[in-house]
XYZ file of C-alpha atoms in Angstrom:
737
model
C 0.071 34.037 -11.818
C 0.900 30.655 -10.214
C -1.156 27.554 -11.018
C -1.814 26.745 -7.290
C -2.278 28.877 -4.174
C -1.596 26.567 -1.252
C -3.122 28.081 1.894
C -1.848 26.761 5.202
C -3.435 28.162 8.448
C -1.176 27.582 11.445
C -2.098 27.633 15.121
C -0.174 25.678 17.802
C 1.322 23.179 15.283
C 4.962 24.200 15.603
C 6.071 20.622 15.808
C 4.452 19.671 12.493
C 4.441 22.911 10.449
C 8.051 22.480 9.006
C 7.178 19.140 7.560
C 3.941 20.496 6.182
C 5.633 23.351 4.405
C 8.501 21.201 3.201
C 6.004 18.772 1.645
C 4.664 21.670 -0.415
C 7.925 23.279 -1.469
C 9.558 19.966 -2.439
C 6.775 19.140 -4.867
C 7.948 18.149 -8.349
C 5.385 20.664 -9.661
C 6.897 24.034 -8.646
C 4.312 26.467 -10.120
C 2.784 27.449 -6.792
C 2.542 30.081 -4.108
C 2.464 29.013 -0.488
C 0.462 31.311 1.873
C 1.104 30.555 5.585
C -1.428 32.281 7.827
C -0.238 32.553 11.408
C -3.498 32.603 13.429
C -1.824 34.616 16.250
C -0.324 31.275 17.402
C 1.318 31.446 20.894
C 4.046 29.040 19.862
C 6.768 29.428 17.078
C 4.401 29.030 14.088
C 4.849 32.682 13.108
C 8.631 32.496 13.265
C 8.658 29.311 11.201
C 6.493 30.939 8.630
C 8.931 33.941 8.393
C 11.877 31.609 8.125
C 10.378 29.749 5.123
C 9.353 33.062 3.550
C 12.929 34.349 3.864
C 14.434 31.335 2.064
C 11.850 30.839 -0.693
C 10.201 33.606 -2.711
C 7.139 31.445 -3.323
C 6.235 31.671 0.450
C 4.223 34.500 1.930
C 3.752 34.780 5.683
C 0.540 36.395 6.958
C 0.176 37.301 10.642
C -3.289 37.875 12.050
C -3.527 40.365 14.943
C -5.702 38.087 17.027
C -6.743 34.458 17.045
C -9.716 34.125 14.593
C -10.035 30.430 14.073
C -9.463 28.084 11.149
C -12.140 29.480 8.874
C -11.168 33.122 9.022
C -7.498 32.221 8.741
C -8.302 30.444 5.483
C -10.279 33.466 4.348
C -7.235 35.661 4.977
C -5.225 33.327 2.719
C -7.919 33.402 0.048
C -7.885 37.189 0.027
C -4.191 37.154 -0.897
C -4.214 34.260 -3.316
C -3.585 34.853 -6.992
C -3.286 31.259 -8.253
C -5.605 29.541 -10.611
C -6.647 27.001 -8.037
C -6.975 27.045 -4.232
C -5.421 24.200 -2.316
C -6.096 24.025 1.441
C -3.751 22.205 3.755
C -3.870 22.157 7.564
C -0.637 22.904 9.334
C -0.167 19.429 10.823
C -0.861 17.574 7.541
C 1.385 17.009 4.475
C 1.129 16.688 0.742
C 2.291 13.380 -0.621
C 5.231 13.396 -3.087
C 4.225 14.565 -6.616
C 0.721 15.251 -5.510
C 0.497 18.675 -7.157
C 1.804 17.261 -10.434
C -0.911 14.637 -10.387
C -3.485 17.253 -9.559
C -2.304 19.568 -12.302
C -2.312 16.757 -14.920
C -5.882 15.706 -13.966
C -7.107 19.303 -14.076
C -5.728 19.685 -17.538
C -7.081 16.257 -18.571
C -10.626 17.118 -17.457
C -10.803 20.643 -18.993
C -10.214 22.934 -15.982
C -13.106 21.889 -13.742
C -14.463 24.075 -10.917
C -13.606 21.416 -8.338
C -11.196 18.489 -8.276
C -11.713 15.976 -5.382
C -8.779 13.750 -4.429
C -8.045 11.171 -1.818
C -6.213 11.132 1.528
C -4.804 8.728 3.981
C -4.813 8.907 7.822
C -1.355 8.872 9.291
C -1.200 7.589 12.927
C 1.449 8.342 15.455
C 2.811 4.790 15.106
C 3.620 5.531 11.481
C 0.742 3.349 10.105
C -0.932 4.867 7.049
C -4.517 3.964 6.304
C -6.257 5.051 3.087
C -9.690 6.559 3.131
C -12.367 3.725 3.237
C -14.617 5.625 0.862
C -12.020 5.913 -1.878
C -14.323 3.926 -4.256
C -16.315 7.121 -4.858
C -13.217 8.704 -6.471
C -13.046 6.260 -9.360
C -11.951 8.029 -12.578
C -13.961 5.710 -14.809
C -16.804 7.400 -16.664
C -17.125 10.885 -18.207
C -15.365 13.790 -16.644
C -16.024 16.613 -15.769
C -19.521 16.038 -14.309
C -22.034 17.629 -11.989
C -22.855 16.471 -8.502
C -26.200 15.091 -9.810
C -24.234 12.626 -11.937
C -22.118 11.343 -8.977
C -24.110 12.107 -5.695
C -21.896 9.478 -3.891
C -19.323 12.204 -3.477
C -21.373 13.548 -0.632
C -20.393 10.469 1.317
C -16.808 11.539 1.415
C -15.295 13.419 4.368
C -16.560 16.931 4.048
C -13.409 18.879 4.489
C -11.680 21.601 2.396
C -8.267 19.847 2.222
C -9.276 16.944 -0.033
C -10.419 19.301 -2.823
C -8.812 21.959 -5.039
C -11.262 24.721 -6.084
C -10.886 27.144 -9.058
C -10.310 30.561 -7.463
C -12.459 32.374 -10.053
C -15.356 30.066 -9.307
C -15.028 30.589 -5.545
C -14.811 34.367 -5.896
C -17.752 34.582 -8.234
C -20.002 32.552 -5.884
C -18.739 34.443 -2.795
C -17.674 31.323 -0.887
C -15.894 31.991 2.421
C -15.387 30.017 5.574
C -17.481 30.861 8.661
C -16.010 31.225 12.159
C -16.200 28.434 14.709
C -15.649 24.702 14.730
C -16.797 22.484 11.817
C -16.211 25.386 9.460
C -15.791 22.997 6.484
C -19.504 22.008 6.559
C -21.032 25.279 5.112
C -18.131 25.454 2.601
C -17.789 22.027 1.056
C -21.479 21.190 0.548
C -22.296 24.470 -1.323
C -19.104 24.249 -3.350
C -19.954 20.699 -4.617
C -23.653 21.526 -5.185
C -22.906 24.750 -7.026
C -20.055 23.633 -9.218
C -20.885 23.246 -12.898
C -17.863 20.980 -13.465
C -16.380 18.394 -10.966
C -13.651 15.867 -11.461
C -12.041 13.301 -9.245
C -8.468 11.974 -8.827
C -8.107 8.467 -7.429
C -4.834 9.116 -5.757
C -3.735 9.838 -2.185
C -2.554 13.487 -2.197
C -2.817 14.340 1.492
C -1.537 12.600 4.612
C -3.994 13.523 7.429
C -2.183 13.361 10.683
C -4.058 11.660 13.565
C -2.768 13.092 16.763
C -3.331 11.541 20.149
C -4.087 14.908 21.837
C -4.035 18.631 20.950
C -6.190 18.544 17.825
C -9.394 20.540 17.752
C -11.758 17.645 17.190
C -10.105 15.620 19.863
C -10.471 18.114 22.657
C -13.694 18.193 24.715
C -15.145 21.706 24.571
C -18.372 23.666 24.380
C -17.131 24.768 20.952
C -18.469 21.494 19.558
C -21.937 23.118 19.878
C -20.852 25.247 16.919
C -21.904 22.352 14.623
C -25.563 23.573 14.960
C -24.739 27.094 13.689
C -22.835 25.614 10.769
C -25.837 23.473 9.661
C -28.087 26.577 10.152
C -25.799 28.358 7.574
C -25.823 25.395 5.203
C -29.645 25.074 5.121
C -29.968 28.903 4.815
C -27.737 28.687 1.716
C -30.037 25.994 0.484
C -33.113 28.082 0.931
C -31.487 30.920 -0.913
C -30.993 28.685 -3.980
C -34.312 27.050 -4.785
C -32.724 25.122 -7.603
C -30.756 23.089 -4.927
C -33.877 21.993 -2.971
C -33.483 18.464 -4.178
C -30.382 18.046 -1.896
C -32.306 18.821 1.279
C -33.084 15.152 2.170
C -29.541 14.128 1.539
C -28.091 16.991 3.651
C -30.573 16.177 6.466
C -29.253 12.570 6.575
C -25.639 13.771 6.556
C -26.508 16.300 9.348
C -28.136 13.594 11.458
C -25.165 11.271 10.998
C -22.802 14.054 11.917
C -24.706 14.955 15.015
C -24.746 11.313 16.070
C -20.943 11.163 15.621
C -20.356 14.304 17.718
C -22.703 13.080 20.418
C -21.266 9.532 20.686
C -17.625 10.349 20.558
C -16.261 10.487 24.102
C -13.540 13.096 23.141
C -15.972 15.734 21.870
C -18.536 16.812 24.384
C -18.073 17.450 28.108
C -20.523 15.426 30.169
C -22.257 18.576 31.394
C -23.191 19.531 27.775
C -24.617 16.233 26.607
C -28.136 16.964 27.583
C -27.930 20.471 25.991
C -26.518 18.948 22.833
C -29.285 16.391 22.500
C -31.962 19.009 23.110
C -30.539 21.248 20.358
C -30.091 18.207 18.053
C -33.863 17.466 18.518
C -34.707 20.978 17.438
C -32.508 20.856 14.368
C -33.830 17.431 13.297
C -37.401 18.609 13.546
C -36.622 21.841 11.762
C -34.816 20.451 8.784
C -36.215 16.975 8.386
C -38.025 16.262 5.095
C -41.090 14.017 5.984
C -41.205 10.864 3.914
C -37.663 11.044 2.767
C -36.184 7.547 2.610
C -33.621 6.684 5.284
C -31.436 3.529 5.239
C -32.687 0.952 7.732
C -29.410 0.656 9.767
C -29.508 4.347 10.759
C -33.261 4.848 10.933
C -33.329 4.083 14.727
C -30.438 6.449 15.497
C -32.112 9.284 13.596
C -35.419 8.651 15.360
C -33.756 8.730 18.795
C -32.005 11.884 17.875
C -35.150 13.538 16.536
C -37.164 12.530 19.616
C -34.350 13.446 22.042
C -34.760 10.205 23.985
C -31.493 10.427 25.938
C -32.192 7.642 28.417
C -33.370 5.352 25.724
C -30.233 6.148 23.673
C -28.048 5.401 26.665
C -29.848 2.141 27.480
C -29.479 0.966 23.916
C -25.796 1.922 23.848
C -25.193 -0.114 27.023
C -27.028 -3.018 25.603
C -25.064 -2.788 22.354
C -21.736 -2.648 24.318
C -22.803 -5.642 26.357
C -23.676 -7.550 23.252
C -20.284 -6.721 21.536
C -18.489 -7.866 24.729
C -20.412 -11.091 24.889
C -19.646 -11.718 21.165
C -15.908 -11.098 21.811
C -15.766 -13.350 24.825
C -17.670 -16.046 23.047
C -15.403 -15.820 20.032
C -12.297 -16.094 22.253
C -13.749 -19.175 23.940
C -14.595 -20.731 20.580
C -11.170 -20.044 19.327
C -9.612 -21.661 22.405
C -11.812 -24.746 22.093
C -11.050 -24.978 18.409
C -7.264 -24.664 19.065
C -7.377 -27.473 21.734
C -9.380 -29.652 19.318
C -6.933 -29.134 16.490
C -3.892 -29.892 18.713
C -5.597 -33.103 19.805
C -6.488 -33.986 16.198
C -2.824 -33.396 15.104
C -1.534 -35.616 17.870
C -3.923 -38.332 16.790
C -2.921 -38.069 13.152
C 0.745 -38.406 14.076
C 0.007 -41.783 15.496
C -1.181 -43.021 12.092
C 1.158 -44.276 9.347
C 2.850 -41.776 7.020
C 1.609 -41.644 3.465
C 4.561 -42.040 1.151
C 2.565 -40.689 -1.735
C 1.783 -37.374 -0.239
C 3.649 -33.973 -0.431
C 2.712 -30.530 1.005
C 4.053 -27.260 -0.409
C 3.879 -23.730 0.928
C 5.614 -20.335 0.640
C 6.180 -17.525 3.112
C 3.011 -15.673 4.008
C 0.662 -18.435 2.836
C 0.599 -16.915 -0.610
C -0.334 -18.436 -3.826
C 1.440 -21.037 -5.996
C 4.900 -19.851 -6.925
C 8.561 -19.310 -5.967
C 10.845 -22.417 -5.549
C 8.223 -24.586 -3.861
C 5.913 -23.884 -6.824
C 8.545 -25.028 -9.371
C 9.196 -28.133 -7.290
C 5.427 -28.934 -6.993
C 5.187 -28.883 -10.840
C 8.214 -31.178 -11.107
C 6.629 -33.567 -8.565
C 3.551 -33.799 -10.696
C 5.531 -34.307 -13.834
C 8.316 -36.664 -12.698
C 6.671 -38.389 -9.706
C 3.013 -38.660 -10.618
C 2.380 -41.245 -7.953
C 2.874 -38.586 -5.289
C -0.215 -36.483 -4.683
C 0.589 -32.826 -3.992
C -1.112 -30.248 -1.842
C -0.587 -26.492 -1.581
C -1.148 -24.420 1.548
C -2.418 -20.916 0.975
C -4.903 -18.425 2.310
C -8.322 -18.669 0.598
C -7.688 -15.415 -1.287
C -4.822 -17.134 -3.166
C -6.507 -20.422 -3.929
C -7.222 -19.403 -7.505
C -3.496 -19.506 -8.283
C -3.165 -23.209 -7.381
C -3.175 -25.607 -10.301
C -6.277 -27.735 -10.859
C -4.649 -31.028 -10.093
C -3.253 -29.851 -6.758
C -5.156 -30.076 -3.563
C -5.891 -26.834 -1.837
C -5.309 -26.460 1.937
C -6.175 -23.486 4.219
C -3.769 -22.850 7.158
C -5.128 -23.861 10.509
C -7.813 -26.281 9.354
C -8.124 -29.905 10.318
C -7.208 -31.004 6.769
C -4.079 -28.822 6.953
C -2.898 -30.477 10.191
C -3.782 -33.910 8.773
C -1.558 -33.214 5.742
C 1.374 -32.034 7.932
C 1.119 -35.087 10.115
C 0.797 -37.748 7.351
C 2.620 -36.465 4.334
C 6.121 -37.761 3.605
C 7.345 -34.651 1.848
C 7.121 -31.105 3.208
C 8.473 -28.251 1.104
C 8.751 -24.598 2.175
C 10.798 -21.540 1.261
C 10.799 -20.029 4.752
C 9.693 -21.182 8.263
C 7.493 -24.252 8.602
C 4.528 -24.070 10.939
C 5.656 -23.448 14.502
C 3.441 -26.352 15.691
C 4.996 -28.862 13.282
C 6.568 -31.877 14.943
C 8.860 -33.716 12.467
C 8.086 -37.402 12.374
C 10.530 -40.157 11.629
C 10.402 -40.831 7.876
C 9.289 -37.363 6.883
C 11.427 -35.429 4.411
C 11.690 -31.649 4.899
C 13.002 -29.687 1.911
C 13.907 -26.069 2.454
C 14.368 -23.912 -0.660
C 14.689 -20.377 0.711
C 13.416 -17.541 -1.391
C 16.459 -16.621 -3.509
C 20.163 -15.881 -3.515
C 21.068 -13.976 -0.406
C 22.275 -10.482 -0.858
C 20.947 -9.039 2.464
C 21.948 -10.477 5.762
C 19.969 -13.497 6.850
C 19.628 -15.967 9.700
C 22.149 -15.810 12.485
C 23.705 -12.681 10.875
C 20.607 -10.693 11.928
C 21.424 -11.153 15.577
C 23.758 -8.074 15.228
C 20.954 -6.095 13.569
C 18.060 -6.105 15.995
C 16.350 -3.259 14.204
C 15.459 -5.522 11.281
C 15.422 -8.935 13.029
C 11.881 -8.210 14.229
C 12.424 -9.934 17.565
C 13.167 -13.251 15.847
C 13.565 -16.370 17.976
C 17.144 -17.601 17.411
C 16.584 -20.786 19.360
C 13.536 -21.646 17.259
C 15.431 -20.856 14.050
C 18.184 -23.227 15.066
C 15.757 -25.992 15.936
C 13.986 -25.638 12.632
C 17.228 -25.714 10.593
C 18.090 -28.827 12.583
C 14.915 -30.563 11.221
C 15.691 -29.927 7.592
C 16.733 -32.900 5.464
C 17.610 -30.968 2.320
C 18.454 -27.327 1.429
C 18.212 -26.297 -2.214
C 20.942 -23.818 -3.135
C 21.384 -21.810 -6.313
C 25.163 -21.330 -6.304
C 28.374 -21.550 -4.269
C 27.728 -18.130 -2.625
C 24.317 -19.334 -1.441
C 25.664 -22.632 -0.178
C 28.353 -21.056 1.962
C 26.028 -18.442 3.286
C 23.055 -20.726 4.091
C 25.208 -23.358 5.804
C 26.719 -20.687 8.108
C 23.575 -18.652 8.968
C 21.226 -21.730 9.175
C 23.552 -24.421 10.593
C 22.187 -27.928 10.592
C 22.794 -31.530 9.482
C 20.920 -31.249 6.203
C 22.264 -32.054 2.814
C 22.746 -29.066 0.495
C 21.653 -29.648 -3.095
C 23.477 -27.014 -5.137
C 21.359 -27.641 -8.224
C 20.302 -24.148 -9.126
C 17.195 -22.001 -8.485
C 14.052 -24.063 -9.301
C 11.918 -21.009 -9.817
C 14.167 -19.896 -12.744
C 13.392 -23.058 -14.753
C 10.388 -21.396 -16.380
C 12.668 -18.472 -17.420
C 15.042 -20.774 -19.193
C 12.413 -22.862 -20.935
C 10.301 -19.995 -22.293
C 9.793 -19.676 -25.978
C 9.231 -16.541 -28.165
C 5.487 -17.468 -28.257
C 5.416 -17.528 -24.468
C 6.939 -14.142 -24.231
C 4.609 -12.643 -26.864
C 1.557 -14.112 -25.133
C 2.623 -12.655 -21.729
C 3.254 -9.209 -23.250
C -0.099 -9.241 -24.909
C -1.819 -10.287 -21.696
C -0.229 -7.414 -19.839
C -1.142 -4.924 -22.584
C 2.528 -4.136 -23.613
C 2.308 -2.587 -27.142
C 4.441 -4.110 -29.792
C 7.839 -2.463 -30.105
C 7.677 -1.021 -26.548
C 10.604 -1.414 -24.178
C 9.101 -2.639 -20.949
C 11.075 -1.902 -17.786
C 10.235 -4.025 -14.704
C 10.738 -1.944 -11.572
C 10.923 -4.157 -8.469
C 12.457 -2.609 -5.333
C 12.974 -4.574 -2.113
C 11.479 -4.096 1.260
C 13.224 -1.390 3.452
C 13.297 -2.717 6.991
C 14.376 0.654 8.365
C 11.295 2.453 7.091
C 7.913 2.338 8.861
C 6.146 3.024 5.637
C 7.220 1.849 2.221
C 7.165 4.123 -0.836
C 8.478 4.122 -4.360
C 11.933 5.777 -4.537
C 11.252 6.843 -8.159
C 8.686 9.097 -9.733
C 7.724 6.600 -12.360
C 5.543 8.948 -14.384
C 8.375 11.407 -14.631
C 10.741 8.618 -15.701
C 8.595 7.430 -18.574
C 7.798 11.020 -19.572
C 11.530 11.788 -19.862
C 12.293 8.501 -21.697
C 9.652 8.981 -24.326
C 6.786 6.932 -25.806
C 8.842 3.862 -26.552
C 9.192 3.031 -22.849
C 6.760 1.792 -20.252
C 7.289 0.700 -16.586
C 5.843 -2.419 -14.831
C 5.908 -1.522 -11.176
C 6.094 -4.507 -8.765
C 5.829 -3.937 -5.065
C 7.570 -6.291 -2.542
C 5.055 -8.681 -0.933
C 5.595 -6.951 2.393
C 4.890 -3.519 0.864
C 1.205 -3.797 1.705
C -0.283 -2.228 -1.435
C 0.386 -1.010 -4.925
C 3.732 0.553 -5.739
C 2.282 3.094 -8.102
C -0.885 4.311 -9.720
C -1.586 2.617 -13.001
C -1.785 5.448 -15.447
C -0.502 5.981 -18.954
C 2.653 4.051 -19.494
C 3.024 3.080 -15.829
C 1.332 -0.199 -14.952
C 1.278 -1.472 -11.380
C 1.591 -5.277 -11.458
C 1.938 -5.821 -7.705
C -1.126 -8.142 -7.672
C 0.231 -10.360 -10.523
C 0.580 -13.830 -9.049
C 3.811 -14.763 -10.856
C 6.852 -12.523 -10.884
C 8.488 -14.963 -13.293
C 5.895 -14.000 -15.969
C 6.744 -10.336 -15.375
C 10.437 -11.129 -15.831
C 9.781 -12.793 -19.135
C 7.485 -10.001 -20.367
C 9.959 -7.210 -19.640
C 13.119 -6.094 -21.516
C 15.077 -4.766 -18.536
C 15.006 -4.857 -14.750
C 15.419 -1.860 -12.430
C 15.824 -2.777 -8.818
C 17.769 -1.770 -5.743
C 18.784 -4.614 -3.436
C 16.206 -7.278 -4.393
C 17.209 -10.911 -4.843
C 15.229 -10.832 -8.090
C 18.333 -9.553 -9.801
C 19.920 -13.006 -9.461
C 17.006 -14.650 -11.187
C 16.820 -12.030 -13.894
C 20.557 -12.335 -14.687
C 19.865 -15.843 -15.964
C 17.720 -14.289 -18.716
C 20.752 -12.376 -19.890
C 18.773 -9.211 -20.231
C 19.839 -5.734 -19.091
C 19.727 -4.980 -15.340
C 20.106 -1.448 -13.866
C 20.665 -0.946 -10.175
C 19.009 2.077 -8.514
C 21.314 2.222 -5.488
C 19.624 4.842 -3.410
C 20.348 5.243 0.316
C 23.223 2.679 0.183
C 24.599 3.845 3.522
C 21.177 3.561 5.272
C 20.537 0.130 3.777
C 24.006 -1.186 4.683
C 23.688 0.224 8.215
C 20.225 -1.238 8.870
C 20.270 -4.564 6.977
C 23.827 -5.198 5.682
C 24.848 -7.025 2.509
C 27.165 -9.956 1.849
C 29.015 -8.044 -0.889
C 29.161 -4.479 -2.087
C 26.819 -4.410 -5.062
C 28.891 -1.444 -6.417
C 31.956 -3.745 -6.703
C 30.096 -6.605 -8.459
C 27.071 -5.147 -10.186
C 24.921 -6.939 -12.790
C 24.829 -3.826 -14.924
C 24.837 -0.013 -14.807
C 24.352 1.702 -11.416
C 22.329 4.837 -10.800
C 22.540 6.776 -7.578
C 19.499 8.765 -8.146
C 16.489 9.216 -10.457
C 18.200 11.592 -12.941
C 21.152 9.177 -13.311
C 18.712 6.400 -13.999
C 16.985 8.382 -16.681
C 20.340 9.242 -18.234
C 21.429 5.524 -18.264
C 18.322 4.654 -20.329
C 18.274 7.727 -22.513
C 21.952 7.364 -23.341
C 21.744 3.696 -24.114
C 24.170 2.649 -21.338
C 21.614 0.199 -19.880
C 22.256 -2.128 -22.915
C 25.792 -1.037 -23.798
C 28.870 -3.252 -24.020
C 30.046 -2.396 -20.470
C 26.683 -3.413 -19.024
C 26.822 -6.687 -21.044
C 30.300 -7.430 -19.590
C 29.176 -6.795 -16.045
C 26.111 -8.952 -16.534
C 28.165 -11.770 -17.951
C 30.479 -11.786 -14.976
C 27.532 -11.600 -12.531
C 25.752 -14.418 -14.376
C 28.727 -16.680 -14.343
C 29.058 -16.310 -10.566
C 25.464 -16.575 -9.516
C 23.662 -18.498 -12.230
C 25.935 -21.508 -13.020
C 23.189 -24.165 -12.543
C 20.148 -22.244 -13.889
C 19.588 -24.145 -17.123
C 15.917 -24.921 -16.755
C 16.383 -28.292 -15.021
C 17.053 -27.392 -11.385
C 13.660 -28.654 -10.047
C 14.036 -31.888 -12.041
C 17.405 -32.544 -10.407
C 15.922 -32.108 -6.930
C 12.959 -34.427 -7.564
C 15.140 -37.111 -9.142
C 17.536 -37.007 -6.187
C 15.097 -36.721 -3.287
C 12.009 -38.518 -4.564
C 13.267 -40.963 -7.108
C 16.539 -41.733 -5.377
C 18.619 -41.145 -8.502
C 22.246 -40.216 -8.361
C 22.990 -39.979 -12.101
C 21.406 -36.540 -12.596
C 21.109 -34.459 -15.755
C 24.315 -32.587 -16.352
C 24.280 -28.828 -16.174
C 24.329 -27.128 -19.568
C 27.334 -24.653 -19.640
C 26.490 -20.941 -19.686
C 27.949 -20.339 -23.096
C 25.711 -23.022 -24.611
C 22.475 -21.817 -23.194
C 19.914 -19.915 -25.279
C 18.788 -16.753 -23.479
C 15.069 -16.422 -23.185
C 13.707 -14.367 -26.063
C 12.334 -10.809 -25.733
C 9.538 -9.494 -27.875
C 11.099 -6.022 -27.955
C 14.694 -7.267 -28.261
C 15.003 -5.679 -31.737
C 13.957 -2.320 -30.422
C 16.224 -2.625 -27.395
C 19.242 -3.183 -29.590
C 18.323 -0.406 -32.024
C 19.917 3.031 -31.594
C 17.721 5.433 -29.720
């Protein structure tokens, strides 16, 4: 008896069905049966189902003699299912990697509930993935399992079968089946949730719900959309057969009214000839099932009243008025933005006519993020060594909390921002300065870049248009021509930057300022950081920080981190750090996996960890200065090299052990090679080449040279004389496993 019976009805989805079935069979949790129901599809769905059944014994192909619809097709799958739990998946959707393992773990954790509800994300044809907006109702905080009366907010989720797994014995005992017709999920999901004695939730995206431009059932105008009325008749009939569920009638009425409004107002649902008929039947249903006196939220009260009264002309008039209002608001907003833009340009021109302020400095990083990176280290050095210079940091309001108290906060695009750009003597950035910036005589522009280059940059991207993002080469050259200083970490960086960003600037090969904090950290600092992050004493913390993959539309973790820590044992945990361009967390924080993507300072994460696992991220150059183990997870090297390109083959000059896949990575840690003598030798050679100046005083040298005009700068402490930053778990890391 398998744990899961995955039921996939298929009708005219031949282009998507193979990906759907592969997403099930490739799950890391293999205890399943896959039942593919060919709903007499006129395309190749039946043949595809047979092909998968021939190659994998877990697959069963069921061919219906005539087209019955989505509901009866699911029923045919349920009749043949023998698994503990039923999982429904439409033929054009997919399971996310490791979804079944997460579902199985949550079922076990919550004591085999009748129903487990999990999350989904909409996948658009452009590749964009958008998570369900109502995901907050799936929070796992609080007791579990529970009944619907404890968490009635679950009824606000999308009422479909494929975001739930249902215990088969429970479904058979209650006699739940899917009705024929459109909107067959409605009389299934509501009764399932209302009847279940035990419910649990999983706050994880387990299904990718494909949004097709055309061809989907709900996106095709048809009289079949009138089936929605029969489905709600079935739902309320079920409610009347169960007097103990009468308390849900007002809630279900509101959900029905909202649903009918959606069907009526969507232009891709009802043919124009059926709109009057739909509104007439909606009026009958609303009068039949409405509970007088039941509270209705104010924003939807008017819509429900219009639906109940069947006032079609009034509805149309209000919709036209609403559309006119929205258009007026949009036009007004555009005009206001244009006026504001003209006013700011005039303000900036006026400010450029006023004298420069020699005691002002402005700092920023790529993406208008919070205080950090090389500009952050230089800003601290400005305040310490040149206190007469007042500093300001440019960041989006969401990041203002990261800016030190003594530093002025500036929001991009404001009058204060343009005033600061026009009148400040020092401007510091790690990427591109504002496109509207006009460098004034006497201003000093300091470019730090964002790390030692491994991936191709600047002019080298001209040969790689797929990742260049349509960059403006002429603008890039003009900008490099305006720099006064470029801060470089090592000889490799100097030679690369001067070639790919040619200009008349002076290169300051003084080290990487952002690594100063790593070199100056004390054991107390490390212990405090580990305690703040919740790293237990004696635990080996692995920082996993992959880079952005330009050749992928959507970013994902290349490792199953839960599997990694499970295989390594209880003494290991993983800190998962997503690249800033990732657009979300890298992993679900659970057990010994902690997602730290929102942590404002990656340097703190480096100090708190005992080893780094990365692929092609420049963070490896910073981490090497700590003299702690680094393991390279070099997955898809050919794809990365073809799309982005690297300045040297990381396999020829690695900072430590190299793993080609997840199993190799696990073996490297389990066997102790991550901290072995060979890894130490590789790290020493890497450190000597790329960290010669990182001794904790890089930012100090820049400020003394550029601001204070000193030429007699602090000498660089040789590598062999530097004290590596301490690790709280170093004793465990050196101990035999």
